[in-house]
Coordinates of C-alpha atoms in Angstrom, one line a residue:
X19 CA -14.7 -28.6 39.4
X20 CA -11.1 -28.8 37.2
X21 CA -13.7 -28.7 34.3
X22 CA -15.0 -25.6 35.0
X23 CA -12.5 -23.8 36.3
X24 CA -11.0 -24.4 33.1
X25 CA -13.6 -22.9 31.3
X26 CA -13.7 -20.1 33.2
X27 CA -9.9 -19.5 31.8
X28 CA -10.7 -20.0 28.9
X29 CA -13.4 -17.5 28.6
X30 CA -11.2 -14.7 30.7
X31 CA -8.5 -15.6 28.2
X32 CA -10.7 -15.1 25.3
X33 CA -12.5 -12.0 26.9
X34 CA -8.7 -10.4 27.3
X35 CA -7.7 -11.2 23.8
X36 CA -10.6 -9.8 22.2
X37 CA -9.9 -6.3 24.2
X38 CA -6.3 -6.5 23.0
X39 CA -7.7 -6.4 19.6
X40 CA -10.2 -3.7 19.9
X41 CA -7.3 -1.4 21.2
X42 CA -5.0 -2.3 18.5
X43 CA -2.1 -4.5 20.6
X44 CA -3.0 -8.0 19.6
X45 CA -4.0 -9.3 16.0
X46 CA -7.4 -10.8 15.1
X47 CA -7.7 -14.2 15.8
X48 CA -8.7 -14.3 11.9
X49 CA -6.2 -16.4 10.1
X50 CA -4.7 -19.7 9.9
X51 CA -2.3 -21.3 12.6
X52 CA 0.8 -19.4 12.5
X53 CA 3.7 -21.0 11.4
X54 CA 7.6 -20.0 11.6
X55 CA 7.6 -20.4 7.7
X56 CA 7.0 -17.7 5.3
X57 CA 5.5 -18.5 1.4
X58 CA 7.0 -15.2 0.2
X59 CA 9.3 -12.9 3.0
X60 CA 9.0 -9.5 0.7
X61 CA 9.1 -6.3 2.3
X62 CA 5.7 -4.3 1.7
X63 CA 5.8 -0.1 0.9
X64 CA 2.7 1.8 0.1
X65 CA 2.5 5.1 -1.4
X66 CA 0.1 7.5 0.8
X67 CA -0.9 10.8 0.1
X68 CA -0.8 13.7 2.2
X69 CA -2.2 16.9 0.2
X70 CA -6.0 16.6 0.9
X71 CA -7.9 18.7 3.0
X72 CA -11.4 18.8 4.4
X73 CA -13.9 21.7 3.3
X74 CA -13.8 22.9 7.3
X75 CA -10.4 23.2 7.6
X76 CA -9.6 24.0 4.2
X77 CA -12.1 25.5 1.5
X78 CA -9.2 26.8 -1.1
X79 CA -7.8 23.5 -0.9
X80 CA -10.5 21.5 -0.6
X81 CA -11.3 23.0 -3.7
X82 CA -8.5 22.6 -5.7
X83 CA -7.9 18.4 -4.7
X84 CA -11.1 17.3 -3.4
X85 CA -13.3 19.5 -5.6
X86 CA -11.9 19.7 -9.1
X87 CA -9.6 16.6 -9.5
X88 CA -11.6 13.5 -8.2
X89 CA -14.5 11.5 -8.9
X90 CA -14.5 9.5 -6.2
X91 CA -15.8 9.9 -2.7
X92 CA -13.7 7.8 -0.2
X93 CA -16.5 5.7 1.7
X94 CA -14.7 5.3 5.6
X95 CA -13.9 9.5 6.2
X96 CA -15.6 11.1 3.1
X97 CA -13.8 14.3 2.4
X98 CA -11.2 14.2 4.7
X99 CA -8.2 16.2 5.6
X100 CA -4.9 14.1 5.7
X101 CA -4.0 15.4 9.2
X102 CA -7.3 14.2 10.5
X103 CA -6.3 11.9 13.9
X104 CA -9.0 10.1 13.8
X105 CA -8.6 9.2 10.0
X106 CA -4.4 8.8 10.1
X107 CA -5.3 6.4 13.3
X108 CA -7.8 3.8 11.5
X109 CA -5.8 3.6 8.4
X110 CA -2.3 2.9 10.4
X111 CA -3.8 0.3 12.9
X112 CA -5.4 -1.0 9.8
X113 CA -2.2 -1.0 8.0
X114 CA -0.2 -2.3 10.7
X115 CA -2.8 -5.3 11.2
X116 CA -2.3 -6.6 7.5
X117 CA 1.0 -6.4 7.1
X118 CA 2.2 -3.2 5.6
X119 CA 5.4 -2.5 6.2
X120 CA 6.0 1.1 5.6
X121 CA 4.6 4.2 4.0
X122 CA 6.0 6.1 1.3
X123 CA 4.8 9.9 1.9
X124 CA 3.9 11.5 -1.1
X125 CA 5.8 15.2 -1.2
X126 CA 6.9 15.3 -4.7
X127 CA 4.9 18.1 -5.0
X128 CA 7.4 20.2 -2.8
X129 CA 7.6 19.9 1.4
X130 CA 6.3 23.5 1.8
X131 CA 3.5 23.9 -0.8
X132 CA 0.1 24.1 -0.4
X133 CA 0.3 27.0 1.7
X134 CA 2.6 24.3 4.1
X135 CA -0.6 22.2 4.4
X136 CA 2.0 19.6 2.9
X137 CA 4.5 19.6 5.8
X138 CA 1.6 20.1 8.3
X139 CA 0.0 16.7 7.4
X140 CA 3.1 15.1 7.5
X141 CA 4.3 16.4 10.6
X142 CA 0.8 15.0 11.8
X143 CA 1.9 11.2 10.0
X144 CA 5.0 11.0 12.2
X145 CA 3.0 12.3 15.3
X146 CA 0.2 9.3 14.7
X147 CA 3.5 6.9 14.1
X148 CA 4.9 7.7 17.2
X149 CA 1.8 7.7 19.6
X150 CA 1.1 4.4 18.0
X151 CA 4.3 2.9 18.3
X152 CA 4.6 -1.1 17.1
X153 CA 1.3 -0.7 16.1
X154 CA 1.5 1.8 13.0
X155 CA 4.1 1.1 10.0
X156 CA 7.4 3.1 9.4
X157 CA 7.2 6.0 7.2
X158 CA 10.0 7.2 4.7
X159 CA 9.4 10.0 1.9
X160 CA 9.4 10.2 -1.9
X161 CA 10.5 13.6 -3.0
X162 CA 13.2 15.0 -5.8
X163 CA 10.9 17.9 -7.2
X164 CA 14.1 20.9 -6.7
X165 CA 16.2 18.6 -8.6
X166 CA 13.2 18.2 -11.7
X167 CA 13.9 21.7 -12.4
X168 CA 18.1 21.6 -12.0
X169 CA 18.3 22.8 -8.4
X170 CA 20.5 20.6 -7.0
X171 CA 21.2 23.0 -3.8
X172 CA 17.4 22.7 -3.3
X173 CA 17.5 19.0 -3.3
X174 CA 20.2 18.8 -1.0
X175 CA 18.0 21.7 1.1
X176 CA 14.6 18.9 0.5
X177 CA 17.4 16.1 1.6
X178 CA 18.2 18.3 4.7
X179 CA 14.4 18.4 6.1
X180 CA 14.0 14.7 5.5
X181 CA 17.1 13.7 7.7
X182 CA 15.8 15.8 10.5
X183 CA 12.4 13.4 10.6
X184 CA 14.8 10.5 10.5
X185 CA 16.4 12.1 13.0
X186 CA 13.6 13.2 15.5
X187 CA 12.0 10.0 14.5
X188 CA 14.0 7.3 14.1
X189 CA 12.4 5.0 15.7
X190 CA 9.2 5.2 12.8
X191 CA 11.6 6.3 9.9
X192 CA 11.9 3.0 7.7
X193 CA 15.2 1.6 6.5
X194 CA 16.5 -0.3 4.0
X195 CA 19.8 -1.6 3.1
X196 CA 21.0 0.5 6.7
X197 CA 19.6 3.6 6.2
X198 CA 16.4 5.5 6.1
X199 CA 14.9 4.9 2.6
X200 CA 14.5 8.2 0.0
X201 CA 12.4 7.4 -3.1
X202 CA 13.9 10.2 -6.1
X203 CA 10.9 11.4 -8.3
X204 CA 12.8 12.2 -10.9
X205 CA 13.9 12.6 -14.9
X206 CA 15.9 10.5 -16.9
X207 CA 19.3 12.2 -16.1
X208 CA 18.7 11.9 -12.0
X209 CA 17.9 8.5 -11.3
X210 CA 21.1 8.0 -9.8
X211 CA 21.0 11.2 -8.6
X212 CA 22.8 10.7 -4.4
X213 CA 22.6 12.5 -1.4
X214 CA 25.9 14.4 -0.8
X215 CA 26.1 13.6 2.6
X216 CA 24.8 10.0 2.1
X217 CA 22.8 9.5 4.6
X218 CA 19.9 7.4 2.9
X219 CA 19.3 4.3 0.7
X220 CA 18.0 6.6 -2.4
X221 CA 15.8 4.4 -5.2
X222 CA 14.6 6.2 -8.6
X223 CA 11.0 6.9 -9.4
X224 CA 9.2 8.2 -12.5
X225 CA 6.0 8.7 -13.7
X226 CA 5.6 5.4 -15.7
X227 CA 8.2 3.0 -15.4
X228 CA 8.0 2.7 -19.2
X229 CA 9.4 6.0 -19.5
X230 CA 12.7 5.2 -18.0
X231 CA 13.4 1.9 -20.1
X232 CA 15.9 3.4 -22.6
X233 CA 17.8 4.2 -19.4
X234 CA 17.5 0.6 -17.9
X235 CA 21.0 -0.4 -17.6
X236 CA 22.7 3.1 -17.6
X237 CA 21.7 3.8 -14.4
X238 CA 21.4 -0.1 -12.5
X239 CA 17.5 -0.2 -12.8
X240 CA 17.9 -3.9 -13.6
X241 CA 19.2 -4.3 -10.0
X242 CA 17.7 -1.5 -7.8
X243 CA 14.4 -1.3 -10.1
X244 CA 11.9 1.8 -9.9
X245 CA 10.2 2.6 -6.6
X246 CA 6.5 3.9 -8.8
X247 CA 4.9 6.3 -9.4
X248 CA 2.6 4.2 -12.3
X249 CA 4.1 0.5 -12.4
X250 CA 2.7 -0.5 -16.5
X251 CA 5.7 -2.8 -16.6
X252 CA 8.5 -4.6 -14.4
X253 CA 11.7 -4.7 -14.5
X254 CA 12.2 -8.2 -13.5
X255 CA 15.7 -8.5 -12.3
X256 CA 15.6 -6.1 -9.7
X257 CA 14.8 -6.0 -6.1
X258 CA 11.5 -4.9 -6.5
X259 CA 8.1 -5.7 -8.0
X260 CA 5.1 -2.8 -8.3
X261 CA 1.4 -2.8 -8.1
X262 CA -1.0 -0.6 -9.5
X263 CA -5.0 -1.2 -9.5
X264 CA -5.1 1.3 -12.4
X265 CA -4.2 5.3 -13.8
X266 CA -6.4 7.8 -15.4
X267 CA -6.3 11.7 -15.9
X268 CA -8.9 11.6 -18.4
X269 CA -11.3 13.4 -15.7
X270 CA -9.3 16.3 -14.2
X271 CA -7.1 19.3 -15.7
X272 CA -3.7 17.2 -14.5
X273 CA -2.7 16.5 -18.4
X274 CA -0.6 13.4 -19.2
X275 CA 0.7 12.1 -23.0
X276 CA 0.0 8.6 -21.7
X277 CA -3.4 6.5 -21.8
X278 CA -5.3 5.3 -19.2
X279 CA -4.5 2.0 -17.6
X280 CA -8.1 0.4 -16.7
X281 CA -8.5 -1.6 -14.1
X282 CA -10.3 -4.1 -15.5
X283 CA -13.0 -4.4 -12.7
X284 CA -10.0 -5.5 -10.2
X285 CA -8.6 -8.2 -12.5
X286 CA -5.3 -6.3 -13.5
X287 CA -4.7 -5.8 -9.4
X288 CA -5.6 -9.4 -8.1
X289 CA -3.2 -10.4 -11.2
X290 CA -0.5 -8.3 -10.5
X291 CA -0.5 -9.6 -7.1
X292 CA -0.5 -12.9 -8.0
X293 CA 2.8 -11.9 -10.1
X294 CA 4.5 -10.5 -7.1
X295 CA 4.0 -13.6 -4.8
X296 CA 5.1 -15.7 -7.4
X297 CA 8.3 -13.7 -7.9
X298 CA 8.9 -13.3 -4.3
X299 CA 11.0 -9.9 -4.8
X300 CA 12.8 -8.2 -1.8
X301 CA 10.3 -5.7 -1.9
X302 CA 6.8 -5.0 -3.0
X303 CA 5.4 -1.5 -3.6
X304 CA 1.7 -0.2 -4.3
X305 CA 1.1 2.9 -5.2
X306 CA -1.5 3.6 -3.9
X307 CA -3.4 4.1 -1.1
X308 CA -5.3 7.5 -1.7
X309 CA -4.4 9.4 -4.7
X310 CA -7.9 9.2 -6.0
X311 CA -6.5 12.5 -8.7
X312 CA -5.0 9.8 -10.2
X313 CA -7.0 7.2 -9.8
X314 CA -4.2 4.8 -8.9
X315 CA -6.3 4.4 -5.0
X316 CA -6.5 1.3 -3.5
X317 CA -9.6 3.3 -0.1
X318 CA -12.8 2.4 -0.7
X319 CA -14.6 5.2 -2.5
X320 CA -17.9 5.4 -3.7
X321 CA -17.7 6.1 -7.9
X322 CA -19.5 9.4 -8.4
X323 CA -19.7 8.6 -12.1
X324 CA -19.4 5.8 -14.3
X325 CA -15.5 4.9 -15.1
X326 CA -14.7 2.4 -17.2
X327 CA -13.4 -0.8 -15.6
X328 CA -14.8 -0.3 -12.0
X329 CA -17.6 -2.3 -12.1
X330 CA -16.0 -4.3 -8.5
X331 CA -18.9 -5.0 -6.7
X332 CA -17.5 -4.5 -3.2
X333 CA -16.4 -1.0 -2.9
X334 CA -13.5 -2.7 -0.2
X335 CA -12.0 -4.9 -2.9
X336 CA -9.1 -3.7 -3.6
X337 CA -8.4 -3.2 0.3
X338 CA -9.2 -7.3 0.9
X339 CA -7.5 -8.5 -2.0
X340 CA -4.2 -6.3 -0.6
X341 CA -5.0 -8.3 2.7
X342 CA -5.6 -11.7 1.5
X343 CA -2.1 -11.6 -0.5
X344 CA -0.3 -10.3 2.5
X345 CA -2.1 -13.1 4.7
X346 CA -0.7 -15.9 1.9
X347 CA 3.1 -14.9 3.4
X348 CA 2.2 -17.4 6.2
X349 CA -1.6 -18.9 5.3
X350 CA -5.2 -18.3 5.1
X351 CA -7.7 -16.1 6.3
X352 CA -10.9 -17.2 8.2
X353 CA -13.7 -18.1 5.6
X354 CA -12.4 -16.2 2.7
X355 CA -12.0 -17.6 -0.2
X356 CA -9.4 -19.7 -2.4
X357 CA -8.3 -21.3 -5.7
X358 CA -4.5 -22.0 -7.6
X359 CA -4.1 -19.7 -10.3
X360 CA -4.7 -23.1 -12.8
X361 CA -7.7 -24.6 -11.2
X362 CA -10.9 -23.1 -11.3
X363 CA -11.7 -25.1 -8.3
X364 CA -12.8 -22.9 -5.5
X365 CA -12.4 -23.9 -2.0
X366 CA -13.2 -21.4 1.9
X367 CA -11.1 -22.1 4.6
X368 CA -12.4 -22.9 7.3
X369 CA -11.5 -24.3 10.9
X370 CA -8.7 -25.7 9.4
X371 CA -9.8 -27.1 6.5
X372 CA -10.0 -25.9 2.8
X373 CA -13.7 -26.7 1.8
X374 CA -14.8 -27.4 -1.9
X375 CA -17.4 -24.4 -2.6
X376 CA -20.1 -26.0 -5.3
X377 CA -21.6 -22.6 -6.2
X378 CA -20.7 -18.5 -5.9
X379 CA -23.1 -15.3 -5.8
X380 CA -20.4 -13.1 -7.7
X381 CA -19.6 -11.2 -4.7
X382 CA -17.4 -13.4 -3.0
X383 CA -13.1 -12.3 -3.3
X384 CA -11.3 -15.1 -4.3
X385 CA -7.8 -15.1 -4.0
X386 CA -5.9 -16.5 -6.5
X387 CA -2.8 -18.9 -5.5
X388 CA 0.2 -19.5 -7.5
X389 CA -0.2 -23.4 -8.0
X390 CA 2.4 -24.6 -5.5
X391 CA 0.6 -22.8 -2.7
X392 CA -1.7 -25.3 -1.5
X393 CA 0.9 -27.8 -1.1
X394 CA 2.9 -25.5 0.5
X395 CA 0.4 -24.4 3.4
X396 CA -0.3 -28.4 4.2
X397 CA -3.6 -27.7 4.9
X398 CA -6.3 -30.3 3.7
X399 CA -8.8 -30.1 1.5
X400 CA -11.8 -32.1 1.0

C-alpha cells in the first residue's frame, strides 16, 4: 500500500512539474544534476533587433528590411513584426530557459525612426518583460546615433528617453556595475563619451572592433572592452569577450569597406565559444539574435540562396550550440553530445553517464569542451 501510494506521488509530482514547464515557471528537466558550482560564472548579453515588420502591419517597411536587405527567411515566425506578442513571448521564455541574461535593444538607428515603428516595438519588448516577469531576461539599450553626427544635446535628449524605461521599468532594466547598462555606438572620439547626469554604466561599441584598435588604450578599452557590433578580434584584458557566427553586406545596398567574415558552416561560432568559456570573462556578448541584414543572426532561418559558409545542416545550430555552452556553466544536457577540445573522442550524456559514441551521421552538435571540463563536471565515462 506504502508502495503505491508512493507512486502515485511520484507521478502527481511529475504530472505538476511537467505543467510548470509548459507554462514557462519551471526549467526542463533536461540537464545534468545541478550543482552549487559554476565552470564559468560570466554574465550573458545578446543583441536583438527591433526594426522588422510584418507585410500586414507594415508593407513600406516590410519592404525596406524584410524585402530588400535579407536572404534569409527566419523558420519559427517567418516574416515577422518585432512587436508581435506571440513572437517576443517564445523567444523571451526561450531565452530565459537557456540562460540569457539580458538583451541589448538595437536602436542605433535613432529611437523615433521608422516612422516610430522603432520605439513602438520596444515599448512592446518591455511590455512582454514585464508580463513575464522572472521568466524573460532584462533589457538595456544600445544607442549613441545623435552623438555620430556631433549632437551632443541629442544624445543627452536619446539618454533622457532611455532613463525613463529604467525608470518605469526597473524591475526588467539590466544593470551592471550599479546601474542600468548603455552600450555607445559610436566613433573613435566618443568611446568614452558619459552621460551628464550619470545615471548609467556606459560601454563603447563600433562597427568592428578592429576599427577602434589604434584607440585601445586611450580610451580604457583594454579594461572595459567593446560591447559589438562585429566582434573580428578581442581585446583580451578586458571585462568582456564577443561572439559573432558571421557578417556580410555583400547581398543588400547597406555598403561596408570591410569583407565578409564567413561563418565557416558554424565552425568560427562553436570556436569562438569555446574561447569564451575558456577565458571565463565577466561578460559575454553575441551579437546577434536577428539582424539577418547583416547576417550576424544567430534565429533559425531558412537560406533563400546559396551563401558561402552556411552549409550547417540543422537550420537550429547556431541556437543549440548557444544552449549547450550556456548549459556547460554547471553541466550537461540530456543526450546531446560531447568531446574536449583535444580529443576527438566523442561521448552522449546520458542518465548520468558520459557514453563513448563509436560512430556519427554528421548531424549530431557536438559541443566542444575546453580540456579540463570533464574533470571538472566529475561525471563518468565509460
Amino acid at each position: 500500500m506504502q508502495q503505491k501510494q508512493h507512486r502515485l506521488c511520484q507521478i502527481i509530482i511529475s504530472l505538476f512539474s511537467a505543467f510548470l514547464v509548459g507554462t514557462g515557471y519551471a526549467q526542463p528537466a533536461d540537464s545534468s544534476p545541478a550543482t552549487n558550482r559554476e565552470y564559468y560564472s560570466s554574465q550573458v548579453g545578446l543583441w536583438y533587433t527591433v526594426w522588422w515588420d510584418s507585410l500586414e502591419r507594415d508593407p513600406v517597411f516590410f519592404k525596406h528590411h524584410w524585402g530588400t536587405n535579407t536572404r534569409v527567411k527566419p523558420i519559427k515566425h517567418g516574416y515577422y513584426a518585432t512587436d508581435d506578442p506571440e513572437k517576443l513571448g517564445d523567444d523571451f521564455r526561450f531565452f530565459h530557459r537557456i540562460g540569457i541574461d539580458y538583451l541589448i535593444l538595437d536602436d542605433t538607428n535613432a529611437h523615433y525612426n521608422d516612422g516610430g515603428n522603432i520605439a513602438r516595438h520596444i515599448d512592446a519588448c518591455f511590455a512582454m518583460a514585464k508580463e513575464l516577469g522572472n521568466n524573460a531576461p532584462k533589457l538595456c539599450f544600445a544607442g549613441g546615433r545623435p552623438l555620430i553626427n556631433g549632437d551632443v544635446d541629442g544624445m543627452q535628449a536619446e539618454l533622457d528617453i532611455f532613463a525613463g524605461y529604467a525608470e518605469k521599468y526597473p524591475d526588467n532594466t539590466y544593470f551592471w556595475k550599479g546601474k542600468p547598462l548603455f552600450v555607445n555606438f559610436n566613433i573613435a572620439k566618443n568611446y568614452s563619451y558619459q552621460d551628464k547626469q550619470n545615471r548609467f554604466t556606459m560601454r563603447p561599441a563600433t562597427g568592428h572592433l578592429l576599427e577602434g584598435f589604434h584607440a585601445y588604450k586611450e580610451h580604457n578599452l583594454d579594461k572595459t572592452g567593446m560591447y559589438g557590433w562585429v566582434f573580428d578580434m578581442q581585446y583580451e584584458t578586458s571585462e568582456v569577450h564577443g561572439i559573432t557566427p558571421g557578417f556580410s553586406r555583400s547581398h543588400n545596398n547597406l555598403g561596408t569597406i570591410l569583407e565578409p567574415i564567413e561563418r565557416e558552416n558554424g565552425e568560427r561560432y562553436r570556436r569562438e565559444w569555446l574561447n569564451a568559456v575558456k577565458r571565463k570573462p565577466e561578460m559575454i556578448v553575441i551579437s546577434s539574435w536577428n539582424d539577418h541584414a547583416e547576417e550576424t543572426g544567430i534565429e533559425a532561418v531558412e537560406l533563400l540562396e546559396p551563401i558561402p559558409g552556411r552549409g550547417e545542416e540543422d537550420p537550429f545550430f547556431y541556437e543549440k550550440i548557444t544552449e549547450g555552452y550556456l548549459a556547460l556553466k554547471t553541466g550537461y544536457l540530456e543526450n546531446w553530445y560531447y568531446r574536449s577540445e583535444s580529443d576527438p573522442q566523442v561521448f552522449q550524456y546520458h542518465d548520468g553517464r558520459l557514453n563513448k559514441v563509436s560512430r556519427l551521421n554528421g548531424k549530431e552538435i557536438v559541443i566542444v569542451t575546453p580540456d579540463d571540463y570533464f574533470d571538472w563536471a566529475g561525471v563518468p565515462r565509460d
